[in-house]
Each structure stands twice: as structure tokens, then as C-alpha cells.
PDB file of C-alpha atoms in Angstrom:
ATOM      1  CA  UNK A  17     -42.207  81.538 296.317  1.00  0.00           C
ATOM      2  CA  UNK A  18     -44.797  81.288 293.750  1.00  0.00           C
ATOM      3  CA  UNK A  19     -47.702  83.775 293.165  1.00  0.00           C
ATOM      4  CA  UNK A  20     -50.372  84.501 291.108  1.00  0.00           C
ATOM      5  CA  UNK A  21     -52.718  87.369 290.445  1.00  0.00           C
ATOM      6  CA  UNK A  22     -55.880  87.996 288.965  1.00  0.00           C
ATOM      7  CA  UNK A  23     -56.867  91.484 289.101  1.00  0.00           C
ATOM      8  CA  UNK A  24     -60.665  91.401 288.815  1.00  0.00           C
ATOM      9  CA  UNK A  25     -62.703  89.850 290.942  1.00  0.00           C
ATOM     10  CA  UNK A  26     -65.716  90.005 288.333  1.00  0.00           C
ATOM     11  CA  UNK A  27     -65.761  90.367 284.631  1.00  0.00           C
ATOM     12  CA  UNK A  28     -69.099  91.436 283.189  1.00  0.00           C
ATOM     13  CA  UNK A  29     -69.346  90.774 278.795  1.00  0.00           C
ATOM     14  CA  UNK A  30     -72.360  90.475 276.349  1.00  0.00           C
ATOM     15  CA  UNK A  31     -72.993  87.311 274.972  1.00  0.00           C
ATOM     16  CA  UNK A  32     -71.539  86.976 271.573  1.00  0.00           C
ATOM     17  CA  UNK A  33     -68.633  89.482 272.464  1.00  0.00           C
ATOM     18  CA  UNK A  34     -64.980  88.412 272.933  1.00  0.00           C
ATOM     19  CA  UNK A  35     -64.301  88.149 276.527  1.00  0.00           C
ATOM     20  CA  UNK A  36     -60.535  88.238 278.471  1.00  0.00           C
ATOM     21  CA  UNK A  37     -59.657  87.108 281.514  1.00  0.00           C
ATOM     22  CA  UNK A  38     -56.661  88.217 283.195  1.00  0.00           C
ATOM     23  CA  UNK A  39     -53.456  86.628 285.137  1.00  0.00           C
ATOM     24  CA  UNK A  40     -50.352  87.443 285.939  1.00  0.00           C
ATOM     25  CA  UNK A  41     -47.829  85.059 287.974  1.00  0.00           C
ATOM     26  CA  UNK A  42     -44.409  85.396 290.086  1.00  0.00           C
ATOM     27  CA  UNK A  43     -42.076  82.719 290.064  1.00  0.00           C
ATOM     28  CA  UNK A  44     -38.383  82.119 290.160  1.00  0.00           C
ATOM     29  CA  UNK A  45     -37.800  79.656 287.746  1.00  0.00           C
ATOM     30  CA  UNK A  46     -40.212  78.240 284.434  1.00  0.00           C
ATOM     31  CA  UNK A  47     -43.422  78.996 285.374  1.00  0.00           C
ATOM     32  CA  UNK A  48     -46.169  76.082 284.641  1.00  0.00           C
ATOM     33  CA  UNK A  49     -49.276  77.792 284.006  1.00  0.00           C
ATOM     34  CA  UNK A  50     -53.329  76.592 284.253  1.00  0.00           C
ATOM     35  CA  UNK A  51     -56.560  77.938 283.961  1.00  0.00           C
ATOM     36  CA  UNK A  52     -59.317  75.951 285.462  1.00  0.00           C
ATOM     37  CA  UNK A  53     -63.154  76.629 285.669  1.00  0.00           C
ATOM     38  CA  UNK A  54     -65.502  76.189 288.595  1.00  0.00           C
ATOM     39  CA  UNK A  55     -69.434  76.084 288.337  1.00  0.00           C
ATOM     40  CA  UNK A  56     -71.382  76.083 291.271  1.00  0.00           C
ATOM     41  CA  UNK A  57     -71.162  73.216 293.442  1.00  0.00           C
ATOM     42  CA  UNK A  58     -68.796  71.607 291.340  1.00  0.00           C
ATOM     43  CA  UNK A  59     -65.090  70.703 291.535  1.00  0.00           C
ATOM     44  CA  UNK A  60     -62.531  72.562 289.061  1.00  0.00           C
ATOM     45  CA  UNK A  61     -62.523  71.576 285.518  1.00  0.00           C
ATOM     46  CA  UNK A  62     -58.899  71.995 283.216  1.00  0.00           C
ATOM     47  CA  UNK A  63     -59.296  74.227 280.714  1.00  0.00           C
ATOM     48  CA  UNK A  64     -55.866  74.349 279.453  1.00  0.00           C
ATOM     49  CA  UNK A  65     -51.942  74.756 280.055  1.00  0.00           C
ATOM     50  CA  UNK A  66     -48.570  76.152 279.017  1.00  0.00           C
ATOM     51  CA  UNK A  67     -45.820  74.175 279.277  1.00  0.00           C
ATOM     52  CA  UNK A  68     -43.099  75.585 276.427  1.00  0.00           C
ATOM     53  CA  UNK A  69     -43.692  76.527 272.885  1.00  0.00           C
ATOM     54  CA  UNK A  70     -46.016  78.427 271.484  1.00  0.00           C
ATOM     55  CA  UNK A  71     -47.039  81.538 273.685  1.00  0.00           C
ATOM     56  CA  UNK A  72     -50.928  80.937 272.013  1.00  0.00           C
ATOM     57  CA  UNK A  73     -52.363  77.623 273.891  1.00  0.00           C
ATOM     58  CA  UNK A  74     -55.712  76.327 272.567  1.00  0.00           C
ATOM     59  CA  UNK A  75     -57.993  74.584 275.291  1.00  0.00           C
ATOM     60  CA  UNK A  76     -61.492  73.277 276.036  1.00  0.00           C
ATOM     61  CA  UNK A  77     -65.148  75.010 274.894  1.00  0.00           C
ATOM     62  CA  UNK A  78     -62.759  77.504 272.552  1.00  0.00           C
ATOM     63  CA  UNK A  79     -60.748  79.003 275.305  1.00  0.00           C
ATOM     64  CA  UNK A  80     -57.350  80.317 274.559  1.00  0.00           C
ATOM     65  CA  UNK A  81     -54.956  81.813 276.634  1.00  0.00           C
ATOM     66  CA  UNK A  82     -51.426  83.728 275.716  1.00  0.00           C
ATOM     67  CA  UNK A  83     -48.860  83.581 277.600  1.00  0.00           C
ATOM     68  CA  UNK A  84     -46.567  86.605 277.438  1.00  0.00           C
ATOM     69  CA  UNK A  85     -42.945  86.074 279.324  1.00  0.00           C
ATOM     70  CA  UNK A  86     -42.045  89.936 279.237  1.00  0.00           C
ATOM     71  CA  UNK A  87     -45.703  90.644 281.010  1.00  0.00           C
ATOM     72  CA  UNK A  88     -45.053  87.546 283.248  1.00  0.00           C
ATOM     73  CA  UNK A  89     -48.864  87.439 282.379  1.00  0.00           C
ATOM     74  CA  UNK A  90     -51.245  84.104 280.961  1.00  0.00           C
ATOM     75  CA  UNK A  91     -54.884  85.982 279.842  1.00  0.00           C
ATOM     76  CA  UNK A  92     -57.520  83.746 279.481  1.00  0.00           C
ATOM     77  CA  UNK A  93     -59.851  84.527 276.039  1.00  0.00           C
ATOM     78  CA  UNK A  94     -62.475  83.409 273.651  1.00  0.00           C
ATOM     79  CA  UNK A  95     -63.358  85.172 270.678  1.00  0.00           C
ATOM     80  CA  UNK A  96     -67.427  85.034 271.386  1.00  0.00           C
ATOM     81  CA  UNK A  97     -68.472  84.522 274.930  1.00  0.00           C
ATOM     82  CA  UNK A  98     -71.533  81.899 275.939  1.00  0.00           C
ATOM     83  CA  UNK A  99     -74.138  82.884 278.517  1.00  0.00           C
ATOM     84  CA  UNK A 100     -72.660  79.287 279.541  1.00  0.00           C
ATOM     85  CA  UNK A 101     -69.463  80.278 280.275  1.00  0.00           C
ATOM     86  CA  UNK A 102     -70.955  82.441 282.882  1.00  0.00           C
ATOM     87  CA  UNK A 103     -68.220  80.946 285.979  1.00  0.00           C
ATOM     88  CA  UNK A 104     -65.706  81.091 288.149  1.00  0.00           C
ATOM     89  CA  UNK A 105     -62.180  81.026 286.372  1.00  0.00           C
ATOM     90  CA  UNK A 106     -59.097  80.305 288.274  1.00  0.00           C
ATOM     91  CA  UNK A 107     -55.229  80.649 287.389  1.00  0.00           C
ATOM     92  CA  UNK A 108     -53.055  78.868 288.749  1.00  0.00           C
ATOM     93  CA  UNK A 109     -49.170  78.336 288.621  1.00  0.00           C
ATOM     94  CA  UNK A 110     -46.694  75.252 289.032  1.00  0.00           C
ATOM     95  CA  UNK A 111     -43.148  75.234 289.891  1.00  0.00           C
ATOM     96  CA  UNK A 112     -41.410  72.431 290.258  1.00  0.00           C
ATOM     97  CA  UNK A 113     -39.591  72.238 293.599  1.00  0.00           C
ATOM     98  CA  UNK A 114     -36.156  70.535 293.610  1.00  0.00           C
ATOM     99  CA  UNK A 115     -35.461  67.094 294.259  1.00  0.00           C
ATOM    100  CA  UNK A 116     -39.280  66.579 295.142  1.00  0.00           C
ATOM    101  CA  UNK A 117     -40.754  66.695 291.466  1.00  0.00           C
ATOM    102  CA  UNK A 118     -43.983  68.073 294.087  1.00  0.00           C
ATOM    103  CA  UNK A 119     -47.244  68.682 291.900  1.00  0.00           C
ATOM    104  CA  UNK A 120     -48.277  71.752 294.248  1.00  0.00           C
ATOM    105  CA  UNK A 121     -50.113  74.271 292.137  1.00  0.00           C
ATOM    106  CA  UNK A 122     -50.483  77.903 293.513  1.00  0.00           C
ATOM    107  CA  UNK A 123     -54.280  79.185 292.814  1.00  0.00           C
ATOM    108  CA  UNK A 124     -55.493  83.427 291.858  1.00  0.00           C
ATOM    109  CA  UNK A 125     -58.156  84.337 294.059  1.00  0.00           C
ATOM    110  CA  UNK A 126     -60.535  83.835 290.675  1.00  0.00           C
ATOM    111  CA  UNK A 127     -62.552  85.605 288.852  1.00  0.00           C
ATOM    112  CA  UNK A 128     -66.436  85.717 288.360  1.00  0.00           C
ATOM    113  CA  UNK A 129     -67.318  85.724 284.493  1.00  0.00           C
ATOM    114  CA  UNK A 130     -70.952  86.996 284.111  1.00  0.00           C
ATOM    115  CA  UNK A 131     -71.925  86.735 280.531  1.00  0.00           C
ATOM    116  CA  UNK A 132     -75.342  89.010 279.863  1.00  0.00           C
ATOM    117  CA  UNK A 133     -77.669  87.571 277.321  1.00  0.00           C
TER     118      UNK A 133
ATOM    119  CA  UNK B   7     -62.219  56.369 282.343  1.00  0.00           C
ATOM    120  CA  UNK B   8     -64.321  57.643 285.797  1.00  0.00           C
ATOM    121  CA  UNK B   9     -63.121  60.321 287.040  1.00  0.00           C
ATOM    122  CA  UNK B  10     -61.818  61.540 290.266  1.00  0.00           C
ATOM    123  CA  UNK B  11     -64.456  61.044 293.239  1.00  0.00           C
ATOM    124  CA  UNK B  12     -64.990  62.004 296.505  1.00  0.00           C
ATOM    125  CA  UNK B  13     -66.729  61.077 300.084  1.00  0.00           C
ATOM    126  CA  UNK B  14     -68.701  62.069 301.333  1.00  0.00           C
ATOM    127  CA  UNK B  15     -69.838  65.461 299.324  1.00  0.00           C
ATOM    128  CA  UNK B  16     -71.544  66.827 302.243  1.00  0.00           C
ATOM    129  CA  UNK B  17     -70.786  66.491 306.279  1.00  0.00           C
ATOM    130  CA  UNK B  18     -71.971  68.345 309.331  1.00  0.00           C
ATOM    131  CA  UNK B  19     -69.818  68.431 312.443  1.00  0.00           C
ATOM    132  CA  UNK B  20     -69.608  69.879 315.326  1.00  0.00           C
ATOM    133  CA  UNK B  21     -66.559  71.775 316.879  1.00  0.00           C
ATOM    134  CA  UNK B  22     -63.759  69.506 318.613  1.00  0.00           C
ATOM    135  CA  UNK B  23     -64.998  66.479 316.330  1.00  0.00           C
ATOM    136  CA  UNK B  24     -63.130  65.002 314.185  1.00  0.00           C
ATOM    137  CA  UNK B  25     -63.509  64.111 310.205  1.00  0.00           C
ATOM    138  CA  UNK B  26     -61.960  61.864 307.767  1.00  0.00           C
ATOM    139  CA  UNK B  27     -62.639  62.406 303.835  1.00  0.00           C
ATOM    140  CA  UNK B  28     -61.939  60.315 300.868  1.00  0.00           C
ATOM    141  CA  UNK B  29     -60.454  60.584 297.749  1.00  0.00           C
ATOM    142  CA  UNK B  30     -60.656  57.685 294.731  1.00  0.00           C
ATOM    143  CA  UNK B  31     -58.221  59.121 291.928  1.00  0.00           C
ATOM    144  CA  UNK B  32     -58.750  58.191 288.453  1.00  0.00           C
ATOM    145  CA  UNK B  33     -57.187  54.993 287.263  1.00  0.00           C
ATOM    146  CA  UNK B  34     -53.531  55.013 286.256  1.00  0.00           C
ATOM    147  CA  UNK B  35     -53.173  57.950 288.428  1.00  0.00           C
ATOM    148  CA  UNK B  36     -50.601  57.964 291.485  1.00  0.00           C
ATOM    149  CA  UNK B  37     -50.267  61.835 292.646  1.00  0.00           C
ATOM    150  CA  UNK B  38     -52.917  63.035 294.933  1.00  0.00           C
ATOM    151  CA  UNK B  39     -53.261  65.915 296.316  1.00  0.00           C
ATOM    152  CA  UNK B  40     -55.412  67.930 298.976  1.00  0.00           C
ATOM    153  CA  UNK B  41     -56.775  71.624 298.452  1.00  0.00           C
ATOM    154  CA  UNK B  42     -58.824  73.695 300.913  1.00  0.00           C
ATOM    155  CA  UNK B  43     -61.089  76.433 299.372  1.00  0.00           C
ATOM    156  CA  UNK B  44     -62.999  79.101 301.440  1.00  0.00           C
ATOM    157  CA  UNK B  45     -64.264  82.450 300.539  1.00  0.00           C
ATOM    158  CA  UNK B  46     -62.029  84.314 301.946  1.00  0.00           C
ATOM    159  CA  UNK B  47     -58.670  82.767 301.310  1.00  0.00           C
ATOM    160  CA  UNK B  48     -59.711  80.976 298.290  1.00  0.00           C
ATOM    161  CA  UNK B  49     -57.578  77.591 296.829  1.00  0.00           C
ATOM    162  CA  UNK B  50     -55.102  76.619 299.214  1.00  0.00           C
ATOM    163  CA  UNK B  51     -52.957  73.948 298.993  1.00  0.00           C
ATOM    164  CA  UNK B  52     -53.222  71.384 302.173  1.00  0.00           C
ATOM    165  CA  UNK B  53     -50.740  68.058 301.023  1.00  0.00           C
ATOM    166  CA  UNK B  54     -49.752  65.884 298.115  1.00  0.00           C
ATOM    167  CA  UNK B  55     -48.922  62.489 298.055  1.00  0.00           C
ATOM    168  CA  UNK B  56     -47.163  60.112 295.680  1.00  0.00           C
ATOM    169  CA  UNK B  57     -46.849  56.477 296.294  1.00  0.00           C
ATOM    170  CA  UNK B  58     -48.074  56.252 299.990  1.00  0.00           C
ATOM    171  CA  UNK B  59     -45.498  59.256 300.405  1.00  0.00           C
ATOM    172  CA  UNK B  60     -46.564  62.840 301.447  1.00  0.00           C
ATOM    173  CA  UNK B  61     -44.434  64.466 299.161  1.00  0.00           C
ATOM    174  CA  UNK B  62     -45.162  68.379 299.570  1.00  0.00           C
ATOM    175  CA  UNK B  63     -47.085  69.700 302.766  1.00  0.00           C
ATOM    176  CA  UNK B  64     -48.681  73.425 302.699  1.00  0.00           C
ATOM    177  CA  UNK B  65     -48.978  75.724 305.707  1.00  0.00           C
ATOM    178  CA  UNK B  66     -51.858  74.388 307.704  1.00  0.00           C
ATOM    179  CA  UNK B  67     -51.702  73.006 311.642  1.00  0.00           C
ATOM    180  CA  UNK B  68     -50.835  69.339 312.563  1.00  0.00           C
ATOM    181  CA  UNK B  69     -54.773  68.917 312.847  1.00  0.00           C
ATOM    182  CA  UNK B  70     -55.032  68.202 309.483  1.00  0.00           C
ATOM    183  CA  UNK B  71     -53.177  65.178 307.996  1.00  0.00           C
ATOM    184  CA  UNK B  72     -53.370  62.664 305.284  1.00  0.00           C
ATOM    185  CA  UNK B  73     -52.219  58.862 303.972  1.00  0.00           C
ATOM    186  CA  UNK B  74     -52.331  57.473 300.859  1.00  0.00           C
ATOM    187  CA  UNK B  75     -53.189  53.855 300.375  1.00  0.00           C
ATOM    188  CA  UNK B  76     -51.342  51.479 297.873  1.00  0.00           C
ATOM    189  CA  UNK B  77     -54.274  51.566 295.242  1.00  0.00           C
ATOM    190  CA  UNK B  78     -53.651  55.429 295.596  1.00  0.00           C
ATOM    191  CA  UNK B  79     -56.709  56.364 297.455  1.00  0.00           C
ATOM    192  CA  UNK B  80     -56.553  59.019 299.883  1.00  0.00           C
ATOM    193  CA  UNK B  81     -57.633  59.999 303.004  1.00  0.00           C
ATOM    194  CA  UNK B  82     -57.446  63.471 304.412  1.00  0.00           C
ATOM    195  CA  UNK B  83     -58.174  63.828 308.223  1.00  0.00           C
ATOM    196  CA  UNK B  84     -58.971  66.826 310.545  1.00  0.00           C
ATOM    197  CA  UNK B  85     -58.888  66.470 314.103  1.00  0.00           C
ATOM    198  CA  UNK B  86     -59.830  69.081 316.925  1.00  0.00           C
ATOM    199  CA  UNK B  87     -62.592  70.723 314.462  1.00  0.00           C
ATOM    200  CA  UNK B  88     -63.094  74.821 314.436  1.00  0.00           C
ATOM    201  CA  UNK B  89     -65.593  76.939 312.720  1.00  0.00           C
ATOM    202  CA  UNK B  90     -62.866  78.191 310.631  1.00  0.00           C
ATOM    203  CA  UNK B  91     -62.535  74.798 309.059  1.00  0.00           C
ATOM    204  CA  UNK B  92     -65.592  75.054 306.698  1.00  0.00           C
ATOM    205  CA  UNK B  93     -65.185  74.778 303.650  1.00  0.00           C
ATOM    206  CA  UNK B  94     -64.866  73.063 300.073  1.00  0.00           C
ATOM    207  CA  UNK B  95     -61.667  70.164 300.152  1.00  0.00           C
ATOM    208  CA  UNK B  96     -60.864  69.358 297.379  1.00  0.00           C
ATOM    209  CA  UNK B  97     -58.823  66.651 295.993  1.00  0.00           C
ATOM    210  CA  UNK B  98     -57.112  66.440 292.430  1.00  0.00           C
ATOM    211  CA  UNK B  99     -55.394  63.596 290.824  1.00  0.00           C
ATOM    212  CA  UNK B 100     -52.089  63.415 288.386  1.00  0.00           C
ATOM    213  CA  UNK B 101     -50.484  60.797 286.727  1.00  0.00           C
ATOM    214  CA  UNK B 102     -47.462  62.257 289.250  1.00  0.00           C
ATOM    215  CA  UNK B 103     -44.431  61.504 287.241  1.00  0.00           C
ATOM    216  CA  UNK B 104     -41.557  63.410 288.707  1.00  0.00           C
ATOM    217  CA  UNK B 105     -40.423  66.215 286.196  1.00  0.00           C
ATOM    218  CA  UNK B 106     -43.339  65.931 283.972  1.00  0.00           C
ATOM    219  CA  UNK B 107     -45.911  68.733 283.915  1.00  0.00           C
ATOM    220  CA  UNK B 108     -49.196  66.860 283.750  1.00  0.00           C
ATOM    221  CA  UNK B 109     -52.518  68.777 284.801  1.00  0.00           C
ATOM    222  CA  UNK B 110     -54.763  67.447 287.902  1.00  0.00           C
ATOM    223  CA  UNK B 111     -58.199  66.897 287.525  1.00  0.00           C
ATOM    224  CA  UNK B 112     -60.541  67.341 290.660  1.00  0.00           C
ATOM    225  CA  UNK B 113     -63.430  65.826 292.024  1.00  0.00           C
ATOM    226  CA  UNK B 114     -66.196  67.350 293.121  1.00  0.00           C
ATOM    227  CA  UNK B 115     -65.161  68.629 296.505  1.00  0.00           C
ATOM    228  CA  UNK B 116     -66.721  67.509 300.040  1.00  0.00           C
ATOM    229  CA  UNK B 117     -68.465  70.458 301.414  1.00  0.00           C
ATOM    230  CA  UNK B 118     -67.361  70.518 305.402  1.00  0.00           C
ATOM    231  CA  UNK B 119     -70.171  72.783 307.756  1.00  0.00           C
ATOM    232  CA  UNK B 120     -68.571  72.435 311.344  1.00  0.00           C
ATOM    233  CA  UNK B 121     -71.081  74.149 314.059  1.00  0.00           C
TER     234      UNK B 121
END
């Protein structure tokens, strides 16, 4: 089975500072790896994914993430946070399950990113 | 291209009701699928469906089940309503090809208060 961890349930960072979210996944095969924001009242938004290739992946509003296959870990990051970025950030993880080509993506419990003016 | 909405965003029911939600995916798009979110067990996957087919199911009760229509609309249903069913559904489309890797995108969620 699939899992997915995010350690801290809040992340506190001064505006203008670089900021790190973390995530680390379980599963058997290739993992298929997401990060996704939520504001308030509002559905999730895509930030960005790792399929293959290069273990950097650029996404939306200057997010990165890096994947690391060793750590078994996918940390979200920007080098200069926004008091706008101030959300909640989800990881989430996709494995395809045989036969079924199923789109079932396994979610982190999130974390709240406060960014202090 | 409009993206993926929802109906309705709010409802208020009472226990032992039932409810039936909507979901319009974006054009072009044929996977949809059905997530639950509450505060204490966060994003949790209820059901995916790919041409009128559920395709995966997740570990909730019979009480809640879904259809897909041929312009790839979806319904999600929940009969027999408890408290514990509040909560944020969400839906997120795909363009669903088998083997690919595409990303949903989700609406905006139907907030459920049952009393």
C-alpha cells in the first residue's frame, strides 16, 4: 500500500526567506508524486509533479520540489516565500495499480504554511 | 477551458437523509474521481470512475456510491446520513488515460453539514 508523510503540521517562515516543505512517501513500485495547495474554502490547486527525470521539478508561483529516491522523500521549496503563499500544502502519491490503470492518489495529512510579514 | 465544477457548494441535512452531489469535469476529461476531506482524517479517497465505469473504490460503507454519465459527469450519493459524514467532497478530473500519469484538477468542493 501506498503512504505518504508530512512531518509538520505547521511551518512558520518570514516573508522574503526561503521556505521548505517536507514529504516523504512509501510505495512498492515508481512512486508518482504531487504537491497541491489549498486556500480556504477552496478546492486543491496542482502545483507540480514528478514523473521520471530530473530529481529538480519546477512548478507554479516558483515552487520547486526535489525528489530524492535514496530519502524516498519529495520537499516542497521556493527560494523567497510570499505572505501569499500563506496555505495549506498537501503531498500526495500515485501508484498505478495493475490492470486497472486507477488514478487513485494517496494524500499527507498537509501542512499549514504561515508566512510572517 | 472552465474548469472542474461542483453542486451544490453548500448543503444542510439532517441525519438518515439522503444526498446526491455533482461533479461537471473539465472538457476532454474522462477520469473522475471522488475525495472526502475532514479534519481529522484529512484527503481520503471515496471512488474513481472512467467511462461510466467505477474503476477503483476506497474503504468507505455501501452508503456512499457513485455513477458516471456518458458526457462524464458525476454523481456521488450518500444514503442513511451520520454526523460523521460532514465534510468537504471533493471531486477531481483527469484526462484518465490508462498508464499515463496526468495530474487531476479539483473543483471547489461541496461543503456537507449533516445535523
Amino acid at each position: 500500500a501506498q503512504s505518504v508523510a508530512q512531518p509538520e503540521d505547521q511551518v512558520n517562515v518570514a516573508e522574503g526567506n526561503p521556505l521548505t516543505v517536507k514529504c516523504t512517501y512509501s510505495v512498492s513500485g515508481n512512486p508518482y508524486l504531487f504537491w497541491y495547495v489549498q486556500y480556504p474554502n477552496r478546492g486543491l490547486q496542482f502545483l507540480l509533479k514528478y514523473i521520471t527525470g530530473d530529481n529538480l521539478v519546477k512548478g507554479s508561483y516558483g515552487f520547486e520540489a526535489e525528489f530524492n529516491k535514496s530519502q524516498t522523500s519529495f520537499h516542497l521549496k521556493k527560494p523567497s516565500a510570499l505572505v501569499s503563499d500563506s496555505a495549506l500544502y498537501f503531498c500526495a502519491v500515485r501508484e498505478l495499480y495493475s490492470g486497472a490503470g486507477s488514478y487513485q492518489l494517496t494524500f499527507g495529512k498537509g501542512t499549514k504554511l504561515s508566512v510572517i510579514p | 477551458k472552465a474548469g472542474v465544477t461542483q453542486t451544490p457548494r453548500y448543503l444542510i441535512k439532517t441525519r438518515g437523509q439522503q444526498v446526491t452531489l455533482s461533479c461537471s469535469p473539465i472538457s476532454g476529461h474522462r477520469s473522475v474521481s471522488w475525495y472526502q476531506q475532514t479534519p481529522g482524517q484529512g484527503l481520503q479517497f471515496l471512488f474513481e470512475y472512467f467511462s461510466e465505469t467505477q474503476r477503483n473504490k476506497g474503504n468507505f460503507p455501501g452508503r456512499f456510491s457513485g455513477r458516471q454519465f456518458s458526457n462524464s459527469r458525476s454523481e456521488m450519493n450518500v444514503s442513511t446520513l451520520e454526523l460523521g459524514d460532514s465534510a468537504l467532497y471533493l471531486c477531481a478530473s483527469s484526462l484518465g488515460d490508462g498508464g499515463r500519469t496526468y495530474e487531476q484538477y479539483f473543483g471547489p468542493g461541496t461543503r456537507l453539514t449533516v445535523t
